[in-house]
XYZ file of C-alpha atoms in Angstrom:
528
model
C 0.000 0.000 0.000
C 1.306 3.445 -0.950
C 1.600 5.718 2.033
C 0.263 9.265 1.815
C 3.220 11.559 2.274
C 5.467 8.996 4.003
C 8.459 11.305 4.234
C 8.292 14.698 5.857
C 11.974 15.502 5.449
C 13.610 16.666 2.226
C 15.409 14.153 0.049
C 19.010 15.146 -0.636
C 21.201 14.547 -3.694
C 24.539 12.846 -3.275
C 26.239 16.228 -3.072
C 24.038 17.145 -0.094
C 21.872 19.716 -1.876
C 18.184 19.393 -1.155
C 15.926 18.064 -3.856
C 12.241 18.674 -4.291
C 10.193 16.427 -2.040
C 7.871 13.932 -3.731
C 4.425 15.176 -4.467
C 2.060 14.032 -1.729
C -0.497 11.350 -2.414
C -3.956 12.906 -1.988
C -5.827 9.687 -1.299
C -7.623 9.471 2.065
C -5.148 8.888 4.850
C -5.403 5.833 7.090
C -5.590 7.912 10.234
C -9.010 9.223 9.181
C -11.431 8.937 12.086
C -14.706 9.052 10.211
C -15.396 5.343 9.816
C -14.570 4.518 13.425
C -16.525 7.543 14.626
C -19.527 6.344 12.626
C -19.341 2.946 14.323
C -19.186 4.616 17.741
C -22.259 6.713 16.919
C -24.145 3.623 15.733
C -23.203 1.867 18.976
C -24.548 4.706 21.118
C -27.750 4.910 19.047
C -28.271 1.153 19.356
C -28.203 1.491 23.128
C -30.559 4.468 23.085
C -33.030 2.570 20.903
C -32.794 -1.010 22.173
C -31.892 -0.957 25.867
C -32.124 2.416 27.598
C -35.877 2.982 26.935
C -36.849 -0.275 28.675
C -34.250 -0.238 31.444
C -34.148 3.276 32.851
C -36.434 3.174 35.888
C -34.097 1.426 38.315
C -30.605 0.031 38.686
C -29.904 -3.680 38.522
C -28.768 -5.720 41.517
C -25.012 -5.281 41.185
C -25.381 -1.758 39.854
C -27.200 -0.649 42.997
C -24.303 -1.951 45.089
C -21.699 -0.116 43.020
C -23.616 3.145 42.795
C -24.638 3.184 46.455
C -20.956 3.558 47.357
C -20.831 7.071 45.888
C -24.483 8.154 46.006
C -24.737 10.867 48.684
C -28.477 10.246 49.015
C -28.328 6.541 49.856
C -26.834 4.156 52.384
C -23.787 2.324 51.023
C -24.569 -1.349 50.554
C -22.040 -3.870 51.806
C -19.134 -4.138 49.343
C -18.023 -7.757 49.131
C -14.534 -9.133 48.551
C -14.637 -9.836 44.782
C -15.762 -6.338 43.843
C -13.493 -3.462 42.796
C -14.088 0.247 43.265
C -13.443 1.391 39.712
C -17.034 0.795 38.639
C -18.263 3.062 41.433
C -15.779 5.746 40.348
C -17.222 5.554 36.848
C -20.572 6.662 38.224
C -19.137 9.294 40.576
C -19.406 12.275 38.177
C -23.121 11.565 37.711
C -23.657 11.082 41.454
C -22.479 14.654 42.033
C -25.688 15.868 40.372
C -28.293 13.111 40.400
C -29.022 9.450 41.079
C -31.679 9.249 38.365
C -31.212 5.886 36.577
C -32.133 7.396 33.206
C -29.392 10.022 33.469
C -26.923 7.331 34.543
C -27.832 5.201 31.525
C -27.607 8.096 29.071
C -24.206 9.182 30.375
C -22.824 5.645 30.312
C -24.085 5.088 26.763
C -22.192 8.163 25.579
C -19.062 7.245 27.562
C -19.083 3.712 26.159
C -19.257 5.105 22.616
C -16.317 7.415 23.300
C -14.261 4.591 24.791
C -15.107 2.275 21.880
C -13.710 4.907 19.513
C -10.640 5.541 21.675
C -9.824 1.871 22.279
C -10.055 0.659 18.693
C -8.508 3.926 17.513
C -5.192 2.794 18.996
C -5.128 0.107 16.288
C -5.452 2.330 13.226
C -1.689 2.583 12.670
C -1.334 -1.166 13.202
C -4.083 -2.592 10.999
C -5.469 0.412 9.147
C -8.479 2.600 9.829
C -10.959 0.465 7.899
C -9.996 -2.759 9.602
C -10.031 -1.089 13.028
C -13.524 0.248 12.300
C -14.637 -3.204 11.153
C -13.325 -4.767 14.376
C -15.179 -2.143 16.405
C -18.345 -2.886 14.412
C -18.057 -6.627 15.021
C -17.741 -6.048 18.754
C -20.289 -3.226 19.048
C -23.067 -5.203 17.351
C -22.989 -8.155 19.750
C -26.112 -8.160 21.893
C -24.124 -8.412 25.090
C -22.034 -5.364 24.118
C -25.176 -3.335 23.430
C -26.870 -4.470 26.649
C -23.975 -3.622 28.956
C -22.765 -0.386 27.369
C -25.080 1.677 29.574
C -24.687 -0.383 32.745
C -22.466 0.005 35.803
C -20.950 -3.438 35.393
C -17.203 -4.102 35.138
C -16.678 -6.357 32.129
C -17.476 -3.945 29.298
C -15.066 -1.365 30.713
C -12.331 -4.005 31.040
C -12.955 -4.836 27.371
C -12.239 -1.279 26.243
C -9.140 -1.163 28.452
C -7.848 -4.447 27.060
C -8.175 -3.353 23.428
C -6.424 -0.057 24.161
C -3.686 -1.682 26.271
C -2.764 -4.302 23.654
C -2.834 -1.731 20.852
C -0.618 0.705 22.730
C 1.716 -2.102 23.755
C 2.228 -3.105 20.131
C 2.652 0.503 19.112
C 5.342 0.899 21.767
C 7.308 -2.159 20.624
C 6.807 -1.524 16.893
C 7.929 2.071 17.106
C 10.330 3.888 19.340
C 8.431 4.062 22.661
C 6.916 7.490 23.033
C 5.841 8.985 26.365
C 2.207 9.232 25.298
C 2.153 5.547 24.325
C 3.683 4.474 27.627
C 1.366 6.705 29.636
C -1.664 5.427 27.729
C -0.528 1.828 28.230
C -0.151 2.352 31.975
C -3.560 4.041 32.198
C -5.289 1.282 30.218
C -3.832 -1.524 32.343
C -4.428 0.472 35.529
C -8.070 1.170 34.707
C -8.713 -2.522 33.978
C -7.233 -3.434 37.378
C -9.183 -0.692 39.134
C -12.453 -1.830 37.570
C -11.888 -5.547 38.159
C -8.670 -6.470 39.921
C -8.287 -10.096 38.684
C -8.941 -9.088 35.077
C -6.292 -6.381 35.329
C -3.783 -9.020 36.407
C -4.786 -11.445 33.639
C -4.396 -8.637 31.097
C -1.008 -7.494 32.395
C 0.599 -10.940 32.714
C 0.893 -11.791 28.982
C 2.002 -8.240 28.193
C 4.703 -8.384 30.855
C 5.728 -11.833 29.678
C 6.026 -10.660 26.085
C 7.991 -7.557 27.076
C 10.458 -9.664 29.057
C 10.720 -12.864 27.013
C 10.564 -11.696 23.388
C 14.046 -10.409 22.631
C 12.933 -7.835 20.059
C 10.405 -6.432 22.530
C 12.707 -5.986 25.531
C 12.066 -2.353 26.191
C 12.429 -1.439 29.888
C 10.034 1.459 29.496
C 7.289 -0.764 28.080
C 7.552 -3.362 30.844
C 7.731 -0.591 33.439
C 4.563 1.012 32.047
C 2.625 -2.259 32.294
C 3.914 -2.949 35.812
C 3.254 0.616 36.986
C -0.270 0.564 35.601
C -1.024 -2.761 37.255
C 0.426 -1.614 40.572
C -1.510 1.649 40.541
C -4.744 -0.106 39.597
C -4.387 -2.731 42.323
C -3.296 -0.289 45.043
C -6.803 0.473 46.276
C -7.868 -3.186 46.164
C -4.797 -4.281 48.142
C -5.185 -1.481 50.685
C -8.830 -2.343 51.210
C -7.883 -5.993 51.584
C -5.803 -5.150 54.660
C -8.227 -2.573 56.063
C -11.445 -4.595 55.743
C -10.668 -8.233 54.999
C -7.551 -9.145 56.946
C -5.097 -9.108 54.061
C -4.805 -10.070 50.417
C -4.813 -13.810 51.080
C -7.972 -13.591 53.168
C -9.706 -11.404 50.616
C -8.896 -13.899 47.876
C -10.174 -16.714 50.087
C -13.404 -14.839 50.803
C -13.791 -14.126 47.095
C -13.396 -17.810 46.369
C -16.200 -18.672 48.805
C -18.519 -16.142 47.174
C -17.635 -17.490 43.723
C -18.621 -20.963 44.890
C -15.039 -22.169 44.931
C -12.159 -21.210 42.659
C -10.024 -23.949 41.182
C -9.356 -25.927 38.043
C -12.698 -26.792 36.475
C -14.258 -27.140 33.030
C -16.679 -24.254 32.648
C -16.757 -23.992 28.834
C -20.032 -25.924 28.720
C -21.677 -23.430 31.083
C -20.351 -20.542 28.989
C -22.004 -22.116 25.939
C -25.275 -22.548 27.835
C -25.226 -18.856 28.743
C -24.046 -17.547 25.361
C -27.530 -16.248 24.500
C -28.701 -15.893 28.112
C -29.649 -16.080 30.919
C -27.775 -13.012 32.134
C -26.551 -15.019 35.120
C -26.375 -18.793 34.882
C -25.863 -19.732 38.542
C -26.377 -22.551 39.121
C -26.187 -23.245 35.420
C -28.981 -25.784 35.107
C -30.428 -24.613 31.790
C -30.065 -26.792 28.726
C -27.944 -26.024 25.704
C -29.509 -23.409 23.422
C -30.537 -24.303 19.862
C -27.562 -24.562 17.551
C -28.777 -21.690 15.403
C -28.831 -19.371 18.426
C -25.161 -19.882 19.260
C -23.606 -20.254 15.812
C -22.120 -16.775 16.244
C -20.430 -17.921 19.463
C -19.124 -21.144 17.932
C -17.892 -19.255 14.862
C -15.540 -17.057 16.892
C -12.835 -19.700 17.591
C -13.125 -21.010 14.029
C -12.573 -17.556 12.533
C -9.732 -16.820 14.953
C -7.972 -20.067 14.050
C -8.431 -19.235 10.368
C -6.892 -15.820 10.982
C -3.921 -17.386 12.764
C -3.454 -20.047 10.083
C -3.893 -17.714 7.126
C -0.773 -17.347 4.963
C -1.492 -13.627 5.029
C -1.410 -13.498 8.835
C 2.214 -12.477 8.829
C 1.218 -9.490 6.703
C -1.914 -8.681 8.707
C -0.310 -5.767 10.414
C 1.249 -4.374 7.279
C 3.604 -1.461 7.682
C 2.753 1.054 10.340
C 0.567 3.601 8.660
C 2.362 6.931 8.405
C 5.407 5.366 9.989
C 7.021 3.484 7.142
C 8.112 -0.131 7.537
C 8.399 -1.831 10.858
C 11.374 -0.916 12.987
C 14.402 -2.995 12.114
C 14.653 -5.817 14.612
C 11.122 -5.183 15.816
C 8.408 -7.774 16.153
C 7.051 -9.698 13.193
C 3.973 -8.285 11.563
C 1.957 -11.322 12.622
C 2.202 -9.993 16.172
C -0.867 -7.855 15.557
C -2.793 -11.100 15.012
C -1.247 -13.265 17.693
C -0.956 -10.817 20.600
C -4.669 -9.988 21.009
C -5.486 -13.694 20.797
C -3.029 -14.539 23.583
C -4.396 -11.737 25.786
C -7.982 -12.821 25.065
C -7.148 -16.371 26.128
C -5.515 -15.077 29.300
C -8.571 -12.978 30.203
C -10.846 -15.968 29.533
C -8.992 -18.406 31.796
C -10.767 -17.574 35.084
C -14.207 -17.661 33.456
C -13.737 -20.831 31.429
C -11.513 -22.910 33.702
C -11.690 -21.668 37.303
C -15.347 -21.129 38.334
C -18.481 -23.238 37.975
C -21.038 -20.730 36.710
C -21.236 -18.267 33.848
C -22.688 -15.034 32.508
C -22.510 -13.697 28.946
C -20.746 -10.511 30.109
C -17.761 -12.445 31.497
C -16.252 -12.912 28.028
C -16.714 -9.338 26.784
C -12.961 -8.543 27.004
C -12.185 -11.665 24.969
C -14.828 -10.800 22.354
C -13.354 -7.307 21.981
C -9.803 -8.566 21.477
C -10.781 -11.422 19.157
C -12.730 -9.007 16.953
C -9.355 -7.642 15.806
C -7.932 -10.770 14.111
C -11.382 -11.676 12.772
C -11.675 -8.224 11.206
C -8.189 -8.660 9.765
C -9.218 -11.979 8.193
C -12.333 -10.435 6.653
C -10.371 -7.454 5.365
C -7.848 -9.774 3.712
C -10.641 -11.626 1.946
C -12.263 -8.422 0.725
C -8.935 -7.077 -0.520
C -8.236 -10.314 -2.377
C -11.609 -10.206 -4.129
C -11.178 -6.516 -4.927
C -7.734 -7.154 -6.420
C -8.831 -10.164 -8.507
C -12.630 -10.263 -8.773
C -13.988 -13.602 -9.894
C -17.586 -14.872 -9.973
C -16.864 -17.226 -7.078
C -15.155 -14.500 -5.088
C -17.990 -12.025 -5.606
C -20.529 -14.704 -4.690
C -18.608 -15.463 -1.499
C -18.617 -11.775 -0.536
C -22.357 -11.501 -1.163
C -23.009 -14.650 0.865
C -20.866 -13.339 3.718
C -22.768 -10.034 3.632
C -26.094 -11.889 3.816
C -24.874 -13.997 6.753
C -23.650 -10.889 8.552
C -27.002 -9.185 7.967
C -28.795 -12.167 9.496
C -26.325 -12.098 12.381
C -27.131 -8.431 13.055
C -30.848 -9.173 13.036
C -30.421 -12.013 15.512
C -28.210 -9.937 17.797
C -30.823 -7.176 17.781
C -33.523 -9.657 18.840
C -31.343 -10.927 21.685
C -30.524 -7.386 22.820
C -34.220 -6.471 22.933
C -35.172 -9.664 24.732
C -32.576 -9.382 27.461
C -33.115 -5.657 27.909
C -36.803 -6.347 28.464
C -36.032 -9.119 30.962
C -33.585 -6.943 32.873
C -35.986 -4.020 32.756
C -38.717 -6.228 34.206
C -36.462 -7.278 37.084
C -35.460 -3.688 37.781
C -39.089 -2.553 37.640
C -39.837 -5.268 40.191
C -37.231 -3.824 42.566
C -38.642 -0.325 42.149
C -42.235 -1.529 42.647
C -41.297 -3.320 45.883
C -39.490 -0.210 47.146
C -42.525 1.951 46.382
C -44.786 -0.569 48.105
C -42.577 -0.464 51.208
C -42.987 3.314 51.279
C -46.760 2.891 51.168
C -46.481 0.438 54.055
C -44.790 3.122 56.153
C -41.110 2.265 55.588
C -39.162 5.505 55.185
C -35.527 6.497 55.831
C -33.814 5.913 58.141
C -34.747 2.290 57.667
C -33.439 -1.239 57.322
C -34.868 -3.837 54.945
C -33.974 -7.336 56.134
C -33.375 -10.137 53.680
C -31.182 -10.476 50.592
C -32.606 -7.220 49.290
C -29.811 -4.872 48.126
C -31.475 -3.217 45.086
C -34.866 -2.975 46.830
C -33.321 -1.391 49.891
C -31.348 1.005 47.682
C -34.477 2.121 45.807
C -36.294 2.568 49.123
C -33.461 4.665 50.566
C -32.789 2.072 53.270
C -29.803 0.022 54.302
C -29.846 -3.658 53.414
C -29.299 -6.579 55.699
C -26.086 -7.851 54.169
C -23.430 -7.122 56.757
C -20.818 -9.794 56.127
C -18.569 -10.789 53.273
C -19.765 -14.374 52.919
C -23.051 -15.304 51.316
C -24.316 -17.473 54.120
C -27.139 -17.141 56.613
C -24.708 -15.336 58.892
C -24.450 -12.567 56.297
C -27.976 -11.470 57.138
C -28.938 -9.238 60.009
C -29.615 -11.414 63.050
C -32.820 -11.238 65.056
C -31.234 -9.324 67.958
C -29.609 -6.900 65.502
C -32.945 -6.253 63.811
C -34.677 -5.727 67.152
C -31.986 -3.299 68.277
C -32.159 -1.418 64.976
C -35.923 -1.074 65.452
C -35.287 1.218 68.425
C -33.996 4.043 66.219
C -35.115 3.274 62.660
C -37.854 1.506 60.773
C -37.094 -2.179 60.234
C -38.993 -4.229 57.681
C -38.622 -7.902 56.823
C -39.508 -8.395 53.181
C -41.190 -11.744 52.522
C -41.934 -13.201 49.059
C -45.193 -14.969 48.232
C -45.581 -17.987 50.512
C -42.804 -16.800 52.842
C -43.030 -17.090 56.618
C -42.879 -14.427 59.300
C -39.496 -13.816 60.961
C -39.002 -16.304 63.788
C -37.287 -13.722 65.982
C -40.311 -11.401 65.908
C -43.499 -13.480 66.201
C -45.615 -10.467 67.145
C -44.581 -8.235 64.261
C -47.394 -7.022 62.040
C -47.796 -8.292 58.500
C -48.426 -5.624 55.835
C -49.653 -6.848 52.484
C -47.796 -4.880 49.809
C -49.960 -3.161 47.225
C -49.805 -0.739 44.345
C -48.628 -2.905 41.455
C -49.185 -6.366 40.098
C -45.412 -6.825 40.409
C -45.757 -6.961 44.223
C -48.732 -9.319 44.280
C -48.315 -11.814 47.134
C -45.379 -9.967 48.717
C -45.587 -8.737 52.281
C -43.501 -6.892 54.841
C -43.350 -7.529 58.582
C -42.902 -4.448 60.757
C -42.685 -4.019 64.525
C -45.978 -3.174 66.272
C -46.834 0.502 66.174
C -45.048 1.163 62.873
């Protein structure tokens, strides 16, 4: 490919006199942002059309826990060992002004579009602007990417960090490391660790290994940037481990209990079961989805293997756009194909081989990274057909376009379906909170039971007061009775539930106001 204006300096004759510089090539330059910007806009619009309108009345379960930490108008819900504070920090600017779920969703949708553009933009000089935009499109049109773009959940934000970190890492080892590349690399790794500490470590490990073990990549500044970013991102998590959990080892142990045990296990089957939902498969007792519903999921490893095995893989990176050929002694051009695959595998390890349940969002960072080699494979095929069009080649392109169109339609259906399901759950939480208000439960108050999002919506504290998800994590009878002396205490009971054994004389209040609360009741102390 001819570079547009590859040389900025004057060319000199043998006698040292300057000659006229070559006339610049006026074709569109590869650093053009328009295609990637268009993908980012489409991604934001997809969220505003498909998910935000049906999921803006309340926060989801985990979201309420994260946002309660920085919401000045609510009681902070117990923050358990596996969680990281970065997600709460993401919502902090909004919390300064409002806790309205609709505003939160709108802001997050815009932020996710900006980060999509920024993350995949780091790859333009590595794979070209069109291929980077195609990779962003492949990732942005997955239903799980659309569903979680406007949510306070960690995995989507780790995905953007991972794409940016790997791109900046390769830029730093392809070119002479520049301060802005190293700073961006440290920030990307650090943000991933701040948002979800284990994922930050699984992202940094292969990058550190490559920077130390690959001779052509041994740049002290690059390794130092990865290590510094990881250390900065983990600093809060480690400090909190000693302040609240008795140390790093104890926090990891407590996290393992909450995760249902962490160790070598085969969880790929559960990941397949959850590929098109449910949003949380725990315990994962659902059957395998129809083959047609998960063909997109099964196609990912096939396409990635094809990208790795392609004879053109070694040329996938091409020369650095605007930067001439790869630095002498630098990494092979196939690194732009292999490196994101290795990092995707690393980030997938805990979710495929170390826990016994699954959720579609767990693999978002892997999907984002694997979109890059898949986009490279598709771009190679399109370029080959464009260079030598044949009837079979044109037919293959048309067939691929039809398959991709069907894929987009299916992903849209899944996004709508899961947004509706999540919106229904969130509406249920809000309806129960409103019903508690009608029953006389107002701040300051305590809602007993495993009730975090309901308590948050009601402006109350929840009963979870311990790190471990056992019966001991709930407020005990004596604690509830003592709390009743200075605040309203309510025990929320689902349909068919029994009265609290520690308060046999408490009064049952049938909850009303919405069909969503039909059969639910709350037990309050006499006189409330």
